[in-house]
Tab-separated table of C-alpha atoms in Angstrom:
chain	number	residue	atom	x	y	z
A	1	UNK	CA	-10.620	-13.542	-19.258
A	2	UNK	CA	-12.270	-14.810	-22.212
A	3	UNK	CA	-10.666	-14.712	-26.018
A	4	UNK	CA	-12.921	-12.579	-28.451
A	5	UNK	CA	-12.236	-12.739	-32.370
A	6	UNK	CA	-11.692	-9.124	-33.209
A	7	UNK	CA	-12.283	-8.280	-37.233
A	8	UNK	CA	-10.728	-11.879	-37.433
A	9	UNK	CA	-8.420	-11.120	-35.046
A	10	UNK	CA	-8.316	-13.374	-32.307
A	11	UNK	CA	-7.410	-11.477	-28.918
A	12	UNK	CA	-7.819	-12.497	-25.053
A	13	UNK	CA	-10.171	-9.597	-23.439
A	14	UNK	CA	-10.524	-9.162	-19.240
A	15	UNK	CA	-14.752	-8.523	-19.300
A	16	UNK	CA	-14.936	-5.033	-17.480
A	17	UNK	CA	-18.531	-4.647	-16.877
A	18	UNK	CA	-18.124	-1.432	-15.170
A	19	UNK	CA	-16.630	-0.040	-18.375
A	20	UNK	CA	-19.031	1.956	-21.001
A	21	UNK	CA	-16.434	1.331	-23.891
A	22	UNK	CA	-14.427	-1.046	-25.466
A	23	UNK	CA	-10.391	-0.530	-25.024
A	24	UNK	CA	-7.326	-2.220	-26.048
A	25	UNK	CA	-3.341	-1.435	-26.347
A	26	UNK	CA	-1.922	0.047	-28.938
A	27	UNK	CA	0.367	-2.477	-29.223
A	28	UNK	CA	-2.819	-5.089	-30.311
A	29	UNK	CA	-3.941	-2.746	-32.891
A	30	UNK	CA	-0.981	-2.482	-34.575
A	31	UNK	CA	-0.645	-6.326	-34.921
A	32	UNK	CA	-3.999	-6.855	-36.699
A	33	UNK	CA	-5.881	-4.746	-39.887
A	34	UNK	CA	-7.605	-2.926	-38.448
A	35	UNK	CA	-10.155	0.287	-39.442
A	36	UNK	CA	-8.138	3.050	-40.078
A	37	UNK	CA	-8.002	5.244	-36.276
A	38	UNK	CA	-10.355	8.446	-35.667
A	39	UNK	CA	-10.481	11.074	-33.353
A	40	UNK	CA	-11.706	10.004	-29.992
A	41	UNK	CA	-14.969	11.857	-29.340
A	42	UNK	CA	-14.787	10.345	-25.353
A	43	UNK	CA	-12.654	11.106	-22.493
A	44	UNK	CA	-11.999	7.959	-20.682
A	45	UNK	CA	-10.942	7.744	-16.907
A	46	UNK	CA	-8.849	5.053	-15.401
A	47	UNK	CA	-8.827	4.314	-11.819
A	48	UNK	CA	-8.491	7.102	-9.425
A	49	UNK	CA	-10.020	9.541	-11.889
A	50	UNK	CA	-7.066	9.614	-14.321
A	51	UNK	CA	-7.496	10.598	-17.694
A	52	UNK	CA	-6.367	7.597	-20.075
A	53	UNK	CA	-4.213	8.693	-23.048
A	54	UNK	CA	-5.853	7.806	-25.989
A	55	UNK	CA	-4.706	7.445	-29.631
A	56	UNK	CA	-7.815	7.298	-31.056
A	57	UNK	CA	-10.828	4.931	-31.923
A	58	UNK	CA	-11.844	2.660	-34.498
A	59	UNK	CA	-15.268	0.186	-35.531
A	60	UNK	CA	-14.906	-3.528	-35.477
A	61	UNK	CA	-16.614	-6.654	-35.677
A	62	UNK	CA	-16.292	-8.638	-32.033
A	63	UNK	CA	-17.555	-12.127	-32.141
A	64	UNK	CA	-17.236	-15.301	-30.569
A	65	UNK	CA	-18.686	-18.886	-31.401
A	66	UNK	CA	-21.785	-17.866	-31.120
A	67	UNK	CA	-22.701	-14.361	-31.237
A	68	UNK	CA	-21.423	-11.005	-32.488
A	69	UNK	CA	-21.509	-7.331	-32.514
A	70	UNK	CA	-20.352	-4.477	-34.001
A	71	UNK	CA	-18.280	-1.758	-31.349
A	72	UNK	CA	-16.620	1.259	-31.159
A	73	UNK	CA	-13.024	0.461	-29.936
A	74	UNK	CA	-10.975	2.756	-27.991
A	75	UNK	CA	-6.894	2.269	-28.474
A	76	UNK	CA	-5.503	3.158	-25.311
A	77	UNK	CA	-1.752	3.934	-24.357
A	78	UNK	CA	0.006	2.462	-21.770
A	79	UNK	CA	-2.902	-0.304	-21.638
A	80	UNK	CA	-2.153	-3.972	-21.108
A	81	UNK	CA	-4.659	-6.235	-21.322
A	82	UNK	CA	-7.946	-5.376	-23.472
A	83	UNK	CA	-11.168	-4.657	-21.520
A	84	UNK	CA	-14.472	-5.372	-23.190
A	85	UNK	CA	-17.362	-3.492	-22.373
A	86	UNK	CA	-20.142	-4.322	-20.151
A	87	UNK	CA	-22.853	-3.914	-22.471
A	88	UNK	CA	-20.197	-6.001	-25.162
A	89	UNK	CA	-20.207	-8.467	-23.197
A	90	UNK	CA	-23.756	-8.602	-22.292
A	91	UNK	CA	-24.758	-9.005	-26.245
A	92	UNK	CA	-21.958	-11.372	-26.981
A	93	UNK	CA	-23.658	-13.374	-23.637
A	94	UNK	CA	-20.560	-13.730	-21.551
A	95	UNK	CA	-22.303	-12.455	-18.776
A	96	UNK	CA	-26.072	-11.910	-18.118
A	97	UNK	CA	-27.976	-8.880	-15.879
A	98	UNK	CA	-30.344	-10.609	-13.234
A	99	UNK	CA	-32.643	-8.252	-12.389
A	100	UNK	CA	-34.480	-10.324	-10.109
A	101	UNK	CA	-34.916	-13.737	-8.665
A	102	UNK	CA	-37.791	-15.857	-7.470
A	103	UNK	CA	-38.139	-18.510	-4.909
A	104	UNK	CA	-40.834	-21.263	-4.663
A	105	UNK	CA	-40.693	-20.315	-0.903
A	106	UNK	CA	-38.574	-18.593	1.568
A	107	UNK	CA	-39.353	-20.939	4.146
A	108	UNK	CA	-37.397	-23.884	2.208
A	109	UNK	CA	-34.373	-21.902	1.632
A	110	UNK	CA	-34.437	-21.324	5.599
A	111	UNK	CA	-34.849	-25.202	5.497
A	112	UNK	CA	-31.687	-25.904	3.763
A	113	UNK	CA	-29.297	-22.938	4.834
A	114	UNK	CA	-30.565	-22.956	8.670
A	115	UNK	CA	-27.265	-21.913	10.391
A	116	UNK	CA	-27.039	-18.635	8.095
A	117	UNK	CA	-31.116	-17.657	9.588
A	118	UNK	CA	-30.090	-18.308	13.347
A	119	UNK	CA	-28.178	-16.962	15.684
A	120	UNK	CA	-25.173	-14.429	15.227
A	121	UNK	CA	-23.029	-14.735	11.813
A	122	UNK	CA	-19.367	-14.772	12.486
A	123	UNK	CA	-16.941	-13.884	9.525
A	124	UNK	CA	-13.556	-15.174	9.458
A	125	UNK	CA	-10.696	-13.145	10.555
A	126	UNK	CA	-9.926	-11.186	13.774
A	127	UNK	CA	-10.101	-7.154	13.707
A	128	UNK	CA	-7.708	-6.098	16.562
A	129	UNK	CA	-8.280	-2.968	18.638
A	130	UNK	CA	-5.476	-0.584	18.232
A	131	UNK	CA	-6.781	1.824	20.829
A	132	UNK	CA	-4.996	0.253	23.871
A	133	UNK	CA	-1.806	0.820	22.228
A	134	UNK	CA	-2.883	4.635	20.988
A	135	UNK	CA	-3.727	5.671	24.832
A	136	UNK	CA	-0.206	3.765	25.480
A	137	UNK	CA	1.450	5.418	23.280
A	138	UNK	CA	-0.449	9.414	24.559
A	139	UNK	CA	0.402	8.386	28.102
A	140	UNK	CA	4.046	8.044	27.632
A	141	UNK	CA	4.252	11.706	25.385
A	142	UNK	CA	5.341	9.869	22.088
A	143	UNK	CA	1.798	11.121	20.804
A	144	UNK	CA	-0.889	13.840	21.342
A	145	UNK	CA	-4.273	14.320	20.088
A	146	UNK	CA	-4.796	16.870	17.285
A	147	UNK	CA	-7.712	18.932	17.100
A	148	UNK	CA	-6.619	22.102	14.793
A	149	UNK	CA	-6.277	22.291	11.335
A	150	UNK	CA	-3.261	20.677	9.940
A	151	UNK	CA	-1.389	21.057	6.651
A	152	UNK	CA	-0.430	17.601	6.301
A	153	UNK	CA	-2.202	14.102	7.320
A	154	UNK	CA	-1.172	10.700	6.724
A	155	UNK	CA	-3.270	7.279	7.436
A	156	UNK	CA	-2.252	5.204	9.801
A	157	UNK	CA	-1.201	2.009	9.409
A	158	UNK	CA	-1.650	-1.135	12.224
A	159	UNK	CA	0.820	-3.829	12.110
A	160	UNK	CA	0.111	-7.022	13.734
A	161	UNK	CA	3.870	-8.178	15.750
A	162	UNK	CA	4.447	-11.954	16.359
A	163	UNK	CA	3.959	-10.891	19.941
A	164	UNK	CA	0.312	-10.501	19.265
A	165	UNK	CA	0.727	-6.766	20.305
A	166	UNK	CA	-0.127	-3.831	17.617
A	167	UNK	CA	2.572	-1.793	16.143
A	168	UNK	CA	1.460	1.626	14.935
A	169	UNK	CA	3.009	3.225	11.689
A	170	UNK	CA	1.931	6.396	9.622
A	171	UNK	CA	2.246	6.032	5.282
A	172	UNK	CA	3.992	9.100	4.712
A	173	UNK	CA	4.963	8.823	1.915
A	174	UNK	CA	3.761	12.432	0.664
A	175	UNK	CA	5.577	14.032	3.464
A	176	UNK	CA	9.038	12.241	2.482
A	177	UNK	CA	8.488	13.876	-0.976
A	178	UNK	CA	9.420	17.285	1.032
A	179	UNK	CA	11.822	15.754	3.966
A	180	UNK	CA	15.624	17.333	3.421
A	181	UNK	CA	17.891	14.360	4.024
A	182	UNK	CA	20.565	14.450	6.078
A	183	UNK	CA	22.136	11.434	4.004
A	184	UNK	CA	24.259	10.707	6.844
A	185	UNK	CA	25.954	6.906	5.979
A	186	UNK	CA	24.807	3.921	7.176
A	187	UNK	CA	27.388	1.229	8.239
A	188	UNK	CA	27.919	-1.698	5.849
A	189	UNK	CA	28.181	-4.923	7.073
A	190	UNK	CA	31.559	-4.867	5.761
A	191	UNK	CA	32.493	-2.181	7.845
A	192	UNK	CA	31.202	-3.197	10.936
A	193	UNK	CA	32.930	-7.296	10.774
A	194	UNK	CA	36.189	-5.026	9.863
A	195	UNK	CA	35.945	-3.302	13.445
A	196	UNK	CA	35.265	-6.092	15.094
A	197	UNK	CA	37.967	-8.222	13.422
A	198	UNK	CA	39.656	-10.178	15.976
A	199	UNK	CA	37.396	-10.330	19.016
A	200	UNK	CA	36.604	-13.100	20.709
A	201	UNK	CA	33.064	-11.570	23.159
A	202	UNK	CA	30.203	-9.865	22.581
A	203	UNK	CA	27.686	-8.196	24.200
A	204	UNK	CA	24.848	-6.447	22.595
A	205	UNK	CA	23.005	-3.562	23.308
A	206	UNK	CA	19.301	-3.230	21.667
A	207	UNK	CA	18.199	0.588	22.009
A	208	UNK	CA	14.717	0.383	22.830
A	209	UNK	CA	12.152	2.443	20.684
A	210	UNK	CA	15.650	4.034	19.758
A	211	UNK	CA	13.265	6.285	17.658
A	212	UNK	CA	11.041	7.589	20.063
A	213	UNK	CA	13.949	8.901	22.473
A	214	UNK	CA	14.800	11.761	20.014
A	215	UNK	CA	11.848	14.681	20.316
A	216	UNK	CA	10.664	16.208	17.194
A	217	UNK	CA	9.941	19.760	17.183
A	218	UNK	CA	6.509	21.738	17.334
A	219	UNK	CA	6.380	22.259	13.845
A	220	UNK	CA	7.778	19.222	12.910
A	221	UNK	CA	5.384	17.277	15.155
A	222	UNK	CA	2.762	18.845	13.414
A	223	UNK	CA	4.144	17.121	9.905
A	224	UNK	CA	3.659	14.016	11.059
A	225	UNK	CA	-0.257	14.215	12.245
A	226	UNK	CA	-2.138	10.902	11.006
A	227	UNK	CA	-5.775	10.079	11.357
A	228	UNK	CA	-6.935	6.402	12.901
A	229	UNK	CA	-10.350	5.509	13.489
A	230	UNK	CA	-10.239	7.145	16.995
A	231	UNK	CA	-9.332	10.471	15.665
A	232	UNK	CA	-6.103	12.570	14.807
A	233	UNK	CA	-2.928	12.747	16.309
A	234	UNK	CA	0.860	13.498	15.529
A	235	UNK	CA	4.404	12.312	17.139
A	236	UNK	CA	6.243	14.312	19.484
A	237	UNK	CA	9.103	12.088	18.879
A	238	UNK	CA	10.388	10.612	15.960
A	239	UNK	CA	8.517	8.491	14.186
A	240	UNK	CA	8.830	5.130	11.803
A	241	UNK	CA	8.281	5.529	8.442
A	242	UNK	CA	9.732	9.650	7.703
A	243	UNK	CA	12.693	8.883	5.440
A	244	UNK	CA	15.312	10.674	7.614
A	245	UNK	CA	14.607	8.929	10.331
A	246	UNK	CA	17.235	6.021	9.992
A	247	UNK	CA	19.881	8.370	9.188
A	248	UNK	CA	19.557	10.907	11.914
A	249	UNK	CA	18.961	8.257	14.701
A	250	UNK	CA	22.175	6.793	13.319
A	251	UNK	CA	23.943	10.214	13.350
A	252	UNK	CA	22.590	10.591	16.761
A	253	UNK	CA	24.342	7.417	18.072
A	254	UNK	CA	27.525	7.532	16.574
A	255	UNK	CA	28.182	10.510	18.061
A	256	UNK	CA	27.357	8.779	21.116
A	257	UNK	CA	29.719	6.170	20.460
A	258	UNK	CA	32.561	8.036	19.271
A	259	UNK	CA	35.651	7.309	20.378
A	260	UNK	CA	35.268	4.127	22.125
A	261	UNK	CA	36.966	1.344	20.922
A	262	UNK	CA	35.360	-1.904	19.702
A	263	UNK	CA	31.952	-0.750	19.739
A	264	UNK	CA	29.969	-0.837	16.185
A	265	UNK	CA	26.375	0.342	15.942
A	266	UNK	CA	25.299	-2.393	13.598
A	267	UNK	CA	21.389	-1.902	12.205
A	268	UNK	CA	20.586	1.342	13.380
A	269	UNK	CA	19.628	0.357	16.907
A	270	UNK	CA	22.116	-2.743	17.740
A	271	UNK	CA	25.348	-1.953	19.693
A	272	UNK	CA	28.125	-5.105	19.692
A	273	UNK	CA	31.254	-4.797	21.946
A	274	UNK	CA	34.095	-6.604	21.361
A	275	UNK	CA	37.680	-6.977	21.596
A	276	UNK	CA	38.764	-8.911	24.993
A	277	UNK	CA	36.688	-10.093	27.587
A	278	UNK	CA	36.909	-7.084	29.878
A	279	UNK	CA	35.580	-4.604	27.773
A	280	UNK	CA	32.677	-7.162	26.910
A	281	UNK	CA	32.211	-7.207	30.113
């Protein structure tokens, strides 16, 4: 960030080196007199290929201590922070193109940096392997490898647990765009300490994968095919991350449940017992 004086306008820029023009928000150009706005004769593209909305352009002076120049300014909407141009901020000599370098010798830069011409670098970080736990999951049916042509296909994600093991999650957050809901209720915590008002032990029951014991069907599965660095595949049982899934795994359960006393279904996966001491039992 660096503050530029703008046709005596002093304004804090961000020095965007990759951008061919200069921009700013409207809201900045409506603070200061300005040049009267003209047409833009550009389309400008934000990141991701958007096209920014603009309001229109205008000529001013940009200066600092030292230097100045004279600019086309772009006044974009829905900007926040003003960008100055690359080549702006080349001739006002905030930053400076090296097109090459020189060195007395190589041999005394291997002299004075000798670990980093040795040996095998090492960067910092560990990548972990999620393949072990793809081929887990494949072996036990929760996943199968995809080889046709799919409608839908979703990155997967790899979350590190504090076991150490890899937990692996799809973003689909396309697909839920299109998922019906069932909106079946979740229990409140309210609801659940009001049904076990008055007990005295507790057990608790901790589905596990809860998820993966409900099988999705063929074209379901198919929804939910995700690509990892190992190839495609998609769920054949339910899966973290599609909206409904919380919902209809709780649906699922309380059904289960029904009609036996002093048993709550607290988070979607817990089960607590209570009442007397037998039951808990």
């Amino acid at each position: 960030m660096t503050e530029v004086t703008m046709d005596n306008h002093k304004a804090v820029f961000k020095i965007d080196t990759g951008a061919d023009v200069t921009a700013v928000p409207e809201q900045l150009y409506a603070q200061g007199q300005f040049n009267k706005l003209a047409r833009a004769t550009k389309i400008l593209y934000g990141p991701g290929g958007v096209p920014l909305k603009l309001k229109g352009k205008f000529t001013a002076v940009l200066s600092n201590s030292k230097h100045s120049t004279h600019e086309e300014v772009y006044v974009v909407e829905g900007l926040r922070t003003p960008l100055l141009s690359g080549a702006a901020a080349m001739t006002l000599q905030l930053v400076a193109r090296v097109n090459s370098i020189s060195l007395d010798s190589k041999e005394t830069v291997k002299r004075e940096f000798p670990k980093l011409f040795s040996g095998l670098g090492k960067m910092e970080g560990e990548y972990t392997i999620v393949k072990e736990e793809l081929s887990r999951m494949e072996q036990q049916g929760v996943i199968s490898k995809v080889d046709e042509p799919t409608a839908w296909c979703a990155p997967m994600v790899a979350v590190l647990k504090s076991s150490g093991r890899v937990r692996i999650c799809s973003d689909l957050t396309e697909l839920n765009k299109s998922v019906m809901r069932e909106k079946h209720p979740l229990p409140s915590v309210e609801h659940t300490l009001g049904q076990l008002a008055g007990a005295k032990v507790f057990s608790k029951l901790d589905a596990k994968s809860g998820f993966w014991q409900i099988p999705l069907s063929k074209d379901s599965s198919l929804l939910t095919t995700f690509i990892s660095p190992f190839g495609r595949y998609h769920y054949n049982r339910l899966c973290f991350g599609i909206s409904s899934a919380p919902e209809h795994f709780q649906k699922r359960i309380s059904r289960t449940l029904e009609g036996l006393e002093g048993c709550s279904l607290s988070d979607g996966r817990r089960a607590d017992l209570g009442r007397d001491t037998e039951r808990a039992r």
